PDB file of C-alpha atoms in Angstrom:
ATOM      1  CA  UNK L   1      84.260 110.188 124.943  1.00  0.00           C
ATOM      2  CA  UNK L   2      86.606 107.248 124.845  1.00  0.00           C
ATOM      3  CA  UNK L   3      88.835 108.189 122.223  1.00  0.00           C
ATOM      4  CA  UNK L   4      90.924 105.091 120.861  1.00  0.00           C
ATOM      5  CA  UNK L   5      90.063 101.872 121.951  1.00  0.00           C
ATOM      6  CA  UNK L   6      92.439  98.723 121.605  1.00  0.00           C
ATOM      7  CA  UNK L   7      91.531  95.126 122.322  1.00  0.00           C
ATOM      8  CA  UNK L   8      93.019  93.097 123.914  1.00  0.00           C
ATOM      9  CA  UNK L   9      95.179  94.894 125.803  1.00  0.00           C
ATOM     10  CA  UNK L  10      97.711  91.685 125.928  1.00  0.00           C
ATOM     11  CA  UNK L  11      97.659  88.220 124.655  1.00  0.00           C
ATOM     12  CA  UNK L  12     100.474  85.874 124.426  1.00  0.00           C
ATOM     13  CA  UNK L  13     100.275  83.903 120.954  1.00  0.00           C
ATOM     14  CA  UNK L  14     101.328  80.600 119.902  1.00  0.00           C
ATOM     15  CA  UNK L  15     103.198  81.002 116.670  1.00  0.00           C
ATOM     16  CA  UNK L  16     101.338  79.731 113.644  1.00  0.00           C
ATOM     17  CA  UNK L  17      97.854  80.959 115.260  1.00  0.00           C
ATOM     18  CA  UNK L  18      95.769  83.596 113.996  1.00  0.00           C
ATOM     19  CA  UNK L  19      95.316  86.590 116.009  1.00  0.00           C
ATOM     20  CA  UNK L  20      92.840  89.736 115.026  1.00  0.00           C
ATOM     21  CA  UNK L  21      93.743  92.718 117.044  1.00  0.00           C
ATOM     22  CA  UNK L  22      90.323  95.151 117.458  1.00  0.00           C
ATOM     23  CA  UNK L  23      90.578  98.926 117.008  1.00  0.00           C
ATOM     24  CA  UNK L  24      87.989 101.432 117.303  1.00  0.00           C
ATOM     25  CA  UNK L  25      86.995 105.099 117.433  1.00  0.00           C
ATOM     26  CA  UNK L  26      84.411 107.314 118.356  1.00  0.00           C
ATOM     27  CA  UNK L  27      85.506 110.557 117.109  1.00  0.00           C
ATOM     28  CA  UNK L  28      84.275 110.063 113.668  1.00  0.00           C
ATOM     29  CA  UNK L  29      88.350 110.370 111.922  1.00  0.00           C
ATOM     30  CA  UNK L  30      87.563 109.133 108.308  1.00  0.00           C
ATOM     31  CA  UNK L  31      91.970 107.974 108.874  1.00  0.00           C
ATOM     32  CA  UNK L  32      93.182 105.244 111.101  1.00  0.00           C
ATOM     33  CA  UNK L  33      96.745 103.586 111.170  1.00  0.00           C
ATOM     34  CA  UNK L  34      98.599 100.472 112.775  1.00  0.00           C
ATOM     35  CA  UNK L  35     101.983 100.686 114.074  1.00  0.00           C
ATOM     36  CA  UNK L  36     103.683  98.562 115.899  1.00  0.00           C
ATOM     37  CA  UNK L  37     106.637  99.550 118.045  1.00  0.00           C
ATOM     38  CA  UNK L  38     109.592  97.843 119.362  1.00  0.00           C
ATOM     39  CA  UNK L  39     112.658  98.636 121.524  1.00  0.00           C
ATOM     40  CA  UNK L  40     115.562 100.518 119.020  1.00  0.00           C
ATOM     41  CA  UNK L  41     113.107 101.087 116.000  1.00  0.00           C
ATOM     42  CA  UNK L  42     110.289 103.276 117.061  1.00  0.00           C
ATOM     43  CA  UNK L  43     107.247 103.308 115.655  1.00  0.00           C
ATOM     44  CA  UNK L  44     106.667 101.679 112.278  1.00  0.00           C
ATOM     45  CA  UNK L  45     103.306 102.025 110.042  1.00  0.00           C
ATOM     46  CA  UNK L  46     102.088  98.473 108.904  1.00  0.00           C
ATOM     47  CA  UNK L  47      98.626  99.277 107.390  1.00  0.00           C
ATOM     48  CA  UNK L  48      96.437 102.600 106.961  1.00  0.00           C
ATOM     49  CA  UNK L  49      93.029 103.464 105.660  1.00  0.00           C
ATOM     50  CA  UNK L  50      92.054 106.736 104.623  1.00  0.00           C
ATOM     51  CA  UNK L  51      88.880 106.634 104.665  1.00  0.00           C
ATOM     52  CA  UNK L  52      86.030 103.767 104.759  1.00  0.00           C
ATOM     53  CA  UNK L  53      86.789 101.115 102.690  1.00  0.00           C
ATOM     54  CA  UNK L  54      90.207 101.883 101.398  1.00  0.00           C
ATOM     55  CA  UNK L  55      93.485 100.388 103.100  1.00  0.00           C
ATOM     56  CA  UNK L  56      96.854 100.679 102.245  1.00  0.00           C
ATOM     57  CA  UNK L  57     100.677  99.395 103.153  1.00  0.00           C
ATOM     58  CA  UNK L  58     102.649 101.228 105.132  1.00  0.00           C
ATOM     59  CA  UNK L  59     106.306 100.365 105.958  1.00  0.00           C
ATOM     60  CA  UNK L  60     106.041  96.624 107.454  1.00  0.00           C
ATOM     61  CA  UNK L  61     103.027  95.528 105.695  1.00  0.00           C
ATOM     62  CA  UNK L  62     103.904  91.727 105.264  1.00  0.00           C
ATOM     63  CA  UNK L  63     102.153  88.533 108.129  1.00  0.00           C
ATOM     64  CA  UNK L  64      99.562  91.425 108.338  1.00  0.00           C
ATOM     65  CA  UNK L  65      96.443  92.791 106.582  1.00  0.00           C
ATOM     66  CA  UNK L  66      93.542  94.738 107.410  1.00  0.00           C
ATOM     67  CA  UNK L  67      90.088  96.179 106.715  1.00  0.00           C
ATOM     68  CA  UNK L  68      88.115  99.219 107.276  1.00  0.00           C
ATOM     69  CA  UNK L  69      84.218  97.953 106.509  1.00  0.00           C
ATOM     70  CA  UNK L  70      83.515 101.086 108.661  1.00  0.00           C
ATOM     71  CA  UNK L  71      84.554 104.429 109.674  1.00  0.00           C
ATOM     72  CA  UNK L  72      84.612 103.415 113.543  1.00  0.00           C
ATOM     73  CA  UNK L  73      87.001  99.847 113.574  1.00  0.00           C
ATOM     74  CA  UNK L  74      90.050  99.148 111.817  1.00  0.00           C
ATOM     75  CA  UNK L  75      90.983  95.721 112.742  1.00  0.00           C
ATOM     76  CA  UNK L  76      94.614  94.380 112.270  1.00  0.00           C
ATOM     77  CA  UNK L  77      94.589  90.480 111.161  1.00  0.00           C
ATOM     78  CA  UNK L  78      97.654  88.449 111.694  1.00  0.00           C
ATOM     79  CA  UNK L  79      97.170  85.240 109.562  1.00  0.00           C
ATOM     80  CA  UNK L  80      99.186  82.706 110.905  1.00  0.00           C
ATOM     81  CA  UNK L  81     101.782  84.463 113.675  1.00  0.00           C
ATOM     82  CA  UNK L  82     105.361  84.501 113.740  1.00  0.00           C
ATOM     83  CA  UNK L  83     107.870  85.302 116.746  1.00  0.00           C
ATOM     84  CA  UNK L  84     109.496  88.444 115.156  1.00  0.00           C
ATOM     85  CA  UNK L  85     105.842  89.580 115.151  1.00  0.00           C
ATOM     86  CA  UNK L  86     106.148  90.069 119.134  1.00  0.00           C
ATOM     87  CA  UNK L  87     105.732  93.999 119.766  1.00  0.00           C
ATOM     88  CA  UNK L  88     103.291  96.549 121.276  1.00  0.00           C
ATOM     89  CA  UNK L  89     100.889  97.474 118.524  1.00  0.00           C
ATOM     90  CA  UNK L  90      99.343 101.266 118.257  1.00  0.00           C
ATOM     91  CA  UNK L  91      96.698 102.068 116.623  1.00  0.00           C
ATOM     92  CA  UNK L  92      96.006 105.544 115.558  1.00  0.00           C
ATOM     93  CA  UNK L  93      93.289 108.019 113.811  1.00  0.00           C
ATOM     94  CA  UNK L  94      93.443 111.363 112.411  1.00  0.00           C
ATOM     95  CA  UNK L  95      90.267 113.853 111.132  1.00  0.00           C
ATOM     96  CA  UNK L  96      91.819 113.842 107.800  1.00  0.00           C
ATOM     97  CA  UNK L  97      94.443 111.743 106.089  1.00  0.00           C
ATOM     98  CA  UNK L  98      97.877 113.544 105.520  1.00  0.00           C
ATOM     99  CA  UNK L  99     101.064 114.979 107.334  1.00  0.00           C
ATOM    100  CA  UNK L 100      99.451 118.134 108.501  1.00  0.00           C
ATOM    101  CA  UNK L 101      97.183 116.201 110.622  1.00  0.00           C
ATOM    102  CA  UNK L 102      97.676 115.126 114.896  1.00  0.00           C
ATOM    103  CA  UNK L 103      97.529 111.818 115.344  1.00  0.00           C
ATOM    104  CA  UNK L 104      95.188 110.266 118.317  1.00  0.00           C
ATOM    105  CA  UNK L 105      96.659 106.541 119.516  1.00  0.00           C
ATOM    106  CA  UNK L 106      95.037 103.858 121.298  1.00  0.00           C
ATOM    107  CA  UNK L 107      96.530 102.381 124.717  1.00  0.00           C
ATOM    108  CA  UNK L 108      98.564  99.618 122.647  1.00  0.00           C
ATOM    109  CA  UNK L 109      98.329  95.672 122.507  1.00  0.00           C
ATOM    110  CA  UNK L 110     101.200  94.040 123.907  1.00  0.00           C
ATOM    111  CA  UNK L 111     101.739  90.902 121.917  1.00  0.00           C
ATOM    112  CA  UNK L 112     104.336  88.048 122.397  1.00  0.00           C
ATOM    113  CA  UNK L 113     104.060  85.136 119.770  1.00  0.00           C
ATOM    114  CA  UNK L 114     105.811  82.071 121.030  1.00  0.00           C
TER     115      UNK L 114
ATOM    116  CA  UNK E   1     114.484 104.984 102.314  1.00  0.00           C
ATOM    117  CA  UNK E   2     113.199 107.693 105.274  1.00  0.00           C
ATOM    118  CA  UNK E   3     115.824 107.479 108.159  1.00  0.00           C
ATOM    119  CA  UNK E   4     115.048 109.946 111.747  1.00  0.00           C
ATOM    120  CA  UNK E   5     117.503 110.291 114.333  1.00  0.00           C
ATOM    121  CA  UNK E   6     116.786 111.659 117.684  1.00  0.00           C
ATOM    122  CA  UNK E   7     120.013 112.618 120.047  1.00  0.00           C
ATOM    123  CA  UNK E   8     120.741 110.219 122.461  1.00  0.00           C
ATOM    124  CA  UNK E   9     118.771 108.015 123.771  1.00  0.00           C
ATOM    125  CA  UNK E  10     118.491 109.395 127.441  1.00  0.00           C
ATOM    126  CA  UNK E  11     118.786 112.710 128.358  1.00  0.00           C
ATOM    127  CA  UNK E  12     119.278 113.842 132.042  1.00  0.00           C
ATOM    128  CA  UNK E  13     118.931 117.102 133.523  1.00  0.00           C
ATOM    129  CA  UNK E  14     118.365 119.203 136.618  1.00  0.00           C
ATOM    130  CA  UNK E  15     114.680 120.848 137.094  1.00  0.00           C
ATOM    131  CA  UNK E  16     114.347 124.419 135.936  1.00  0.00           C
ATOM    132  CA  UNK E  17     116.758 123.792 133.605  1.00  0.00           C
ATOM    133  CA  UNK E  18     116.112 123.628 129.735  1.00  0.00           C
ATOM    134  CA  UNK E  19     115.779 120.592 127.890  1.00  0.00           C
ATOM    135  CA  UNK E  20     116.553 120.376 124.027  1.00  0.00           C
ATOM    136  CA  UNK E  21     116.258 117.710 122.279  1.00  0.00           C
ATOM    137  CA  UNK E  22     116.817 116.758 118.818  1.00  0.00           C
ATOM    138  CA  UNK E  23     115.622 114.944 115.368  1.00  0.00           C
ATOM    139  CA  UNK E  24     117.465 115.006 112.291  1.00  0.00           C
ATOM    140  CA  UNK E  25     116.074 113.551 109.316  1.00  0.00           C
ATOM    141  CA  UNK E  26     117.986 112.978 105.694  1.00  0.00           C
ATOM    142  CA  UNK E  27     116.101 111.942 102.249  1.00  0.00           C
ATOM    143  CA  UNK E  28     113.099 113.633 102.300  1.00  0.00           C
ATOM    144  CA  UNK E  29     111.779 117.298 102.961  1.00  0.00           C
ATOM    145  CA  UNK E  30     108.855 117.214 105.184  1.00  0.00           C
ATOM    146  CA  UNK E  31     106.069 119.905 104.432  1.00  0.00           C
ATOM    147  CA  UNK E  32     105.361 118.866 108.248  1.00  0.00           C
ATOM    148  CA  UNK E  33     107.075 117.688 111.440  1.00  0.00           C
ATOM    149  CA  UNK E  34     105.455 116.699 114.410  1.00  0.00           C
ATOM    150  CA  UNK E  35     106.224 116.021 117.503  1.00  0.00           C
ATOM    151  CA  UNK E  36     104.406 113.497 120.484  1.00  0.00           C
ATOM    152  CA  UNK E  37     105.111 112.490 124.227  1.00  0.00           C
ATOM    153  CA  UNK E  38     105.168 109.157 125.017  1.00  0.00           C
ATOM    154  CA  UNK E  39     104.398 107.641 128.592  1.00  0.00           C
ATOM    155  CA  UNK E  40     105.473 103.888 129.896  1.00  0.00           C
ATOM    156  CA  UNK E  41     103.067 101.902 128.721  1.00  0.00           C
ATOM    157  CA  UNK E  42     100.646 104.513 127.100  1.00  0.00           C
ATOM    158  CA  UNK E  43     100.561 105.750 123.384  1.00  0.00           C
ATOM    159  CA  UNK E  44     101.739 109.238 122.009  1.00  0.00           C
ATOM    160  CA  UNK E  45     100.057 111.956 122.226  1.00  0.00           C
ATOM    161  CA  UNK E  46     100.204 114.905 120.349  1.00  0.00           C
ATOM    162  CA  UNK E  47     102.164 117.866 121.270  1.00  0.00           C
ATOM    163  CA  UNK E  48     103.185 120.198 118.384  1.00  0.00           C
ATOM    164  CA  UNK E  49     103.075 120.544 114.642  1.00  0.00           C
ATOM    165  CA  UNK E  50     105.487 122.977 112.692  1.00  0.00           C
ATOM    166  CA  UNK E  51     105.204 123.792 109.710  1.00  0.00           C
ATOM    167  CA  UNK E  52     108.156 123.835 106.728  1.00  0.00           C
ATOM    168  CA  UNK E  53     107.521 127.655 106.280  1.00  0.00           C
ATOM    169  CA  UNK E  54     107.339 128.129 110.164  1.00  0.00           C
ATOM    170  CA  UNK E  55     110.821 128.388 111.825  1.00  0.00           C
ATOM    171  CA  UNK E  56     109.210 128.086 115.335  1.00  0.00           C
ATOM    172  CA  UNK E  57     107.056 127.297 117.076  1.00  0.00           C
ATOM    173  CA  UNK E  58     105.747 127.531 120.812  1.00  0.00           C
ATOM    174  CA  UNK E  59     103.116 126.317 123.078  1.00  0.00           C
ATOM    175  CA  UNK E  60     103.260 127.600 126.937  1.00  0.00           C
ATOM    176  CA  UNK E  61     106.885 125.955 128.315  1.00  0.00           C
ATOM    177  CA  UNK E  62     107.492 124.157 124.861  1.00  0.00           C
ATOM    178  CA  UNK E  63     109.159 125.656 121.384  1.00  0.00           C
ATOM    179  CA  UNK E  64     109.864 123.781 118.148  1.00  0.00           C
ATOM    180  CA  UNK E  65     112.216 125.183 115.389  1.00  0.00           C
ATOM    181  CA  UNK E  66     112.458 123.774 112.099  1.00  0.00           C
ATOM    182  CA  UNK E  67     115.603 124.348 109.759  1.00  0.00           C
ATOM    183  CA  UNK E  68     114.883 122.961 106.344  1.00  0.00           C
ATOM    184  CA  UNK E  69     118.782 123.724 105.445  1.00  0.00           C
ATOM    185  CA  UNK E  70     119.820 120.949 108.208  1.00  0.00           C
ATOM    186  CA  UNK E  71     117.021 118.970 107.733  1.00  0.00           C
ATOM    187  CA  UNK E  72     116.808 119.474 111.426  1.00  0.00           C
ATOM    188  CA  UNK E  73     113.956 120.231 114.096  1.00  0.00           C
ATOM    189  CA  UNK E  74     114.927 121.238 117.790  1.00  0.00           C
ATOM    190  CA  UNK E  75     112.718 120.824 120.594  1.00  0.00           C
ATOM    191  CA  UNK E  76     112.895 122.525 124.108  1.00  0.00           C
ATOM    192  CA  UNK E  77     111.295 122.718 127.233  1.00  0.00           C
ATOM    193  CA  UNK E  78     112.276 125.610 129.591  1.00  0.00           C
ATOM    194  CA  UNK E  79     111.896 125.429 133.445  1.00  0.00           C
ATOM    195  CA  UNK E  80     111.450 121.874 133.143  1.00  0.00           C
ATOM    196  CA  UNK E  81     109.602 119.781 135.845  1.00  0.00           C
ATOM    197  CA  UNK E  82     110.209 116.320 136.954  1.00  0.00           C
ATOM    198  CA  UNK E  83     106.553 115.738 135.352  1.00  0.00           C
ATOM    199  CA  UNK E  84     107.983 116.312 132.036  1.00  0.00           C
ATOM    200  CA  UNK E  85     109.907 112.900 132.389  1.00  0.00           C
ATOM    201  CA  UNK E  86     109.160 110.963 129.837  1.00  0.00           C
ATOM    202  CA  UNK E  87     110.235 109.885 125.935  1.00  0.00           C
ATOM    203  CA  UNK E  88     109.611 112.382 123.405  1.00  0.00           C
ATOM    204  CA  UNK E  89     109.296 111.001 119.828  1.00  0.00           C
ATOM    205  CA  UNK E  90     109.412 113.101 116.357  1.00  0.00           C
ATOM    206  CA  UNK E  91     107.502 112.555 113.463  1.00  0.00           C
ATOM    207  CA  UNK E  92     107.117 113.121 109.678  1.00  0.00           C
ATOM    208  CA  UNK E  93     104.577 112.807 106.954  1.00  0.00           C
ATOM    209  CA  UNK E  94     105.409 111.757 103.340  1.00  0.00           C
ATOM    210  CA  UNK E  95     102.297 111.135 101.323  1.00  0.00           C
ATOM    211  CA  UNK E  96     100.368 108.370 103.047  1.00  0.00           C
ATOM    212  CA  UNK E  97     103.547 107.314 105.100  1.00  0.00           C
ATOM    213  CA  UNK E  98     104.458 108.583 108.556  1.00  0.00           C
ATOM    214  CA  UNK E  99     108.028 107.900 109.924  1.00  0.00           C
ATOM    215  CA  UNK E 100     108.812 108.414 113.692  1.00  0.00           C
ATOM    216  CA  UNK E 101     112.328 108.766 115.801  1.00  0.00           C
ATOM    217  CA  UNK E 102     112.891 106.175 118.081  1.00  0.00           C
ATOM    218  CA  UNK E 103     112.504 108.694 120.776  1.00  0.00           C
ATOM    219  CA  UNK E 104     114.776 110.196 123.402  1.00  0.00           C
ATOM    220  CA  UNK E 105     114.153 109.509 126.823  1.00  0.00           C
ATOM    221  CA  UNK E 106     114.055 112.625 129.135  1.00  0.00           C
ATOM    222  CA  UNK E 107     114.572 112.308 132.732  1.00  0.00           C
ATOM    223  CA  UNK E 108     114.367 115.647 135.198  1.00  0.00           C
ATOM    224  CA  UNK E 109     115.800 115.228 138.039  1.00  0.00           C
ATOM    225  CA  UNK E 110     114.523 117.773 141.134  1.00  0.00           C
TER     226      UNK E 110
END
């Protein structure tokens, strides 16, 4: 069982590109969340999805969006990149959606937009 | 807005000794709090959930309290071991939202 898988596991980015960062699961979690995480801030929620087919914004939702066409991959989309977009990105599933549920995270994406 | 602080951001100590860390948290009261372990260049993983009507909480070398009146969760590892090094990150729920410390980084010296 694999768990979390993240893809790529680096890329360097010229800014103004457009970069879709792959995330899947095999442990059947109808929840999945991006974060991304940078040095003095922690971990930050961009996007979530509850279950299949729903999304919503989490704390730094804006350059990024997302879809969940399945309950396996949850990929994170960054239309046209920007510098200050340069962090390691997480991303995470739980069995059920809430605060009373462990979250499993990927092996991260390290990402530098130039 | 959410705001979690976690003590200092580096904590040293000797082995065998107890670690205790901390994460205070102000403008919300969490029905949850979690916390993870984070490697270098690895994600979190999952270490213990308390819950608000749970003052503690333990798991073999580990124990969590909770104190809903301080809006403050304590986190300890006795007879630590070098292999405990690492950053230890706390985290709450609110609706769909999840807010995490920025982590303290434990070192244990042998």
């Amino acid at each position: 069982i694999a768990g979390i898988t993240q893809a790529p596991t680096s890329q360097i980015l010229a800014a103004g590109r457009r970069m879709t960062l792959r995330c899947t699961q095999d442990m059947r979690h109808n929840a999945m969340y991006w974060y991304r995480q940078d040095l003095g801030l922690g971990l930050r929620l961009i996007h979530y999805s509850n279950t299949a087919g729903t999304t919503g914004k989490g704390e730094v939702p804006d350059g990024y969006s997302v879809s969940r066409a399945n309950t396996d991959d949850f990929p994170l989309t960054l239309a046209s990149a920007v510098p200050s977009q340069t962090s390691v990105y997480f991303c995470a599933s739980s069995p059920q959606p809430g605060s009373q549920e462990t979250q499993y995270f990927g092996p991260g994406t390290r990402l530098l937009v130039l | 807005s959410q705001k979690i602080e976690q003590n200092s951001e580096a904590l040293n100590i000797q082995e065998g000794k107890t670690a205790t860390l901390t994460c205070n948290y102000t403008n919300y009261s969490p029905a949850y709090l979690q916390w993870y372990r984070q490697d270098p260049g690895r994600g979190p993983v999952f270490l213990l959930l308390i819950r608000e009507n749970e003052k503690e909480k333990r798991k073999e070398r580990l124990k969590v309290t909770f104190d809903t009146t301080l809006k403050q969760s304590l986190f300890h590892i006795t007879a630590s071991q070098p292999a405990d090094s690492a950053t230890y990150l706390c985290a709450l729920g609110s609706g769909n939202q999840f807010y995490f410390g920025t982590g303290t980084s434990l070192t244990v010296i042998p």
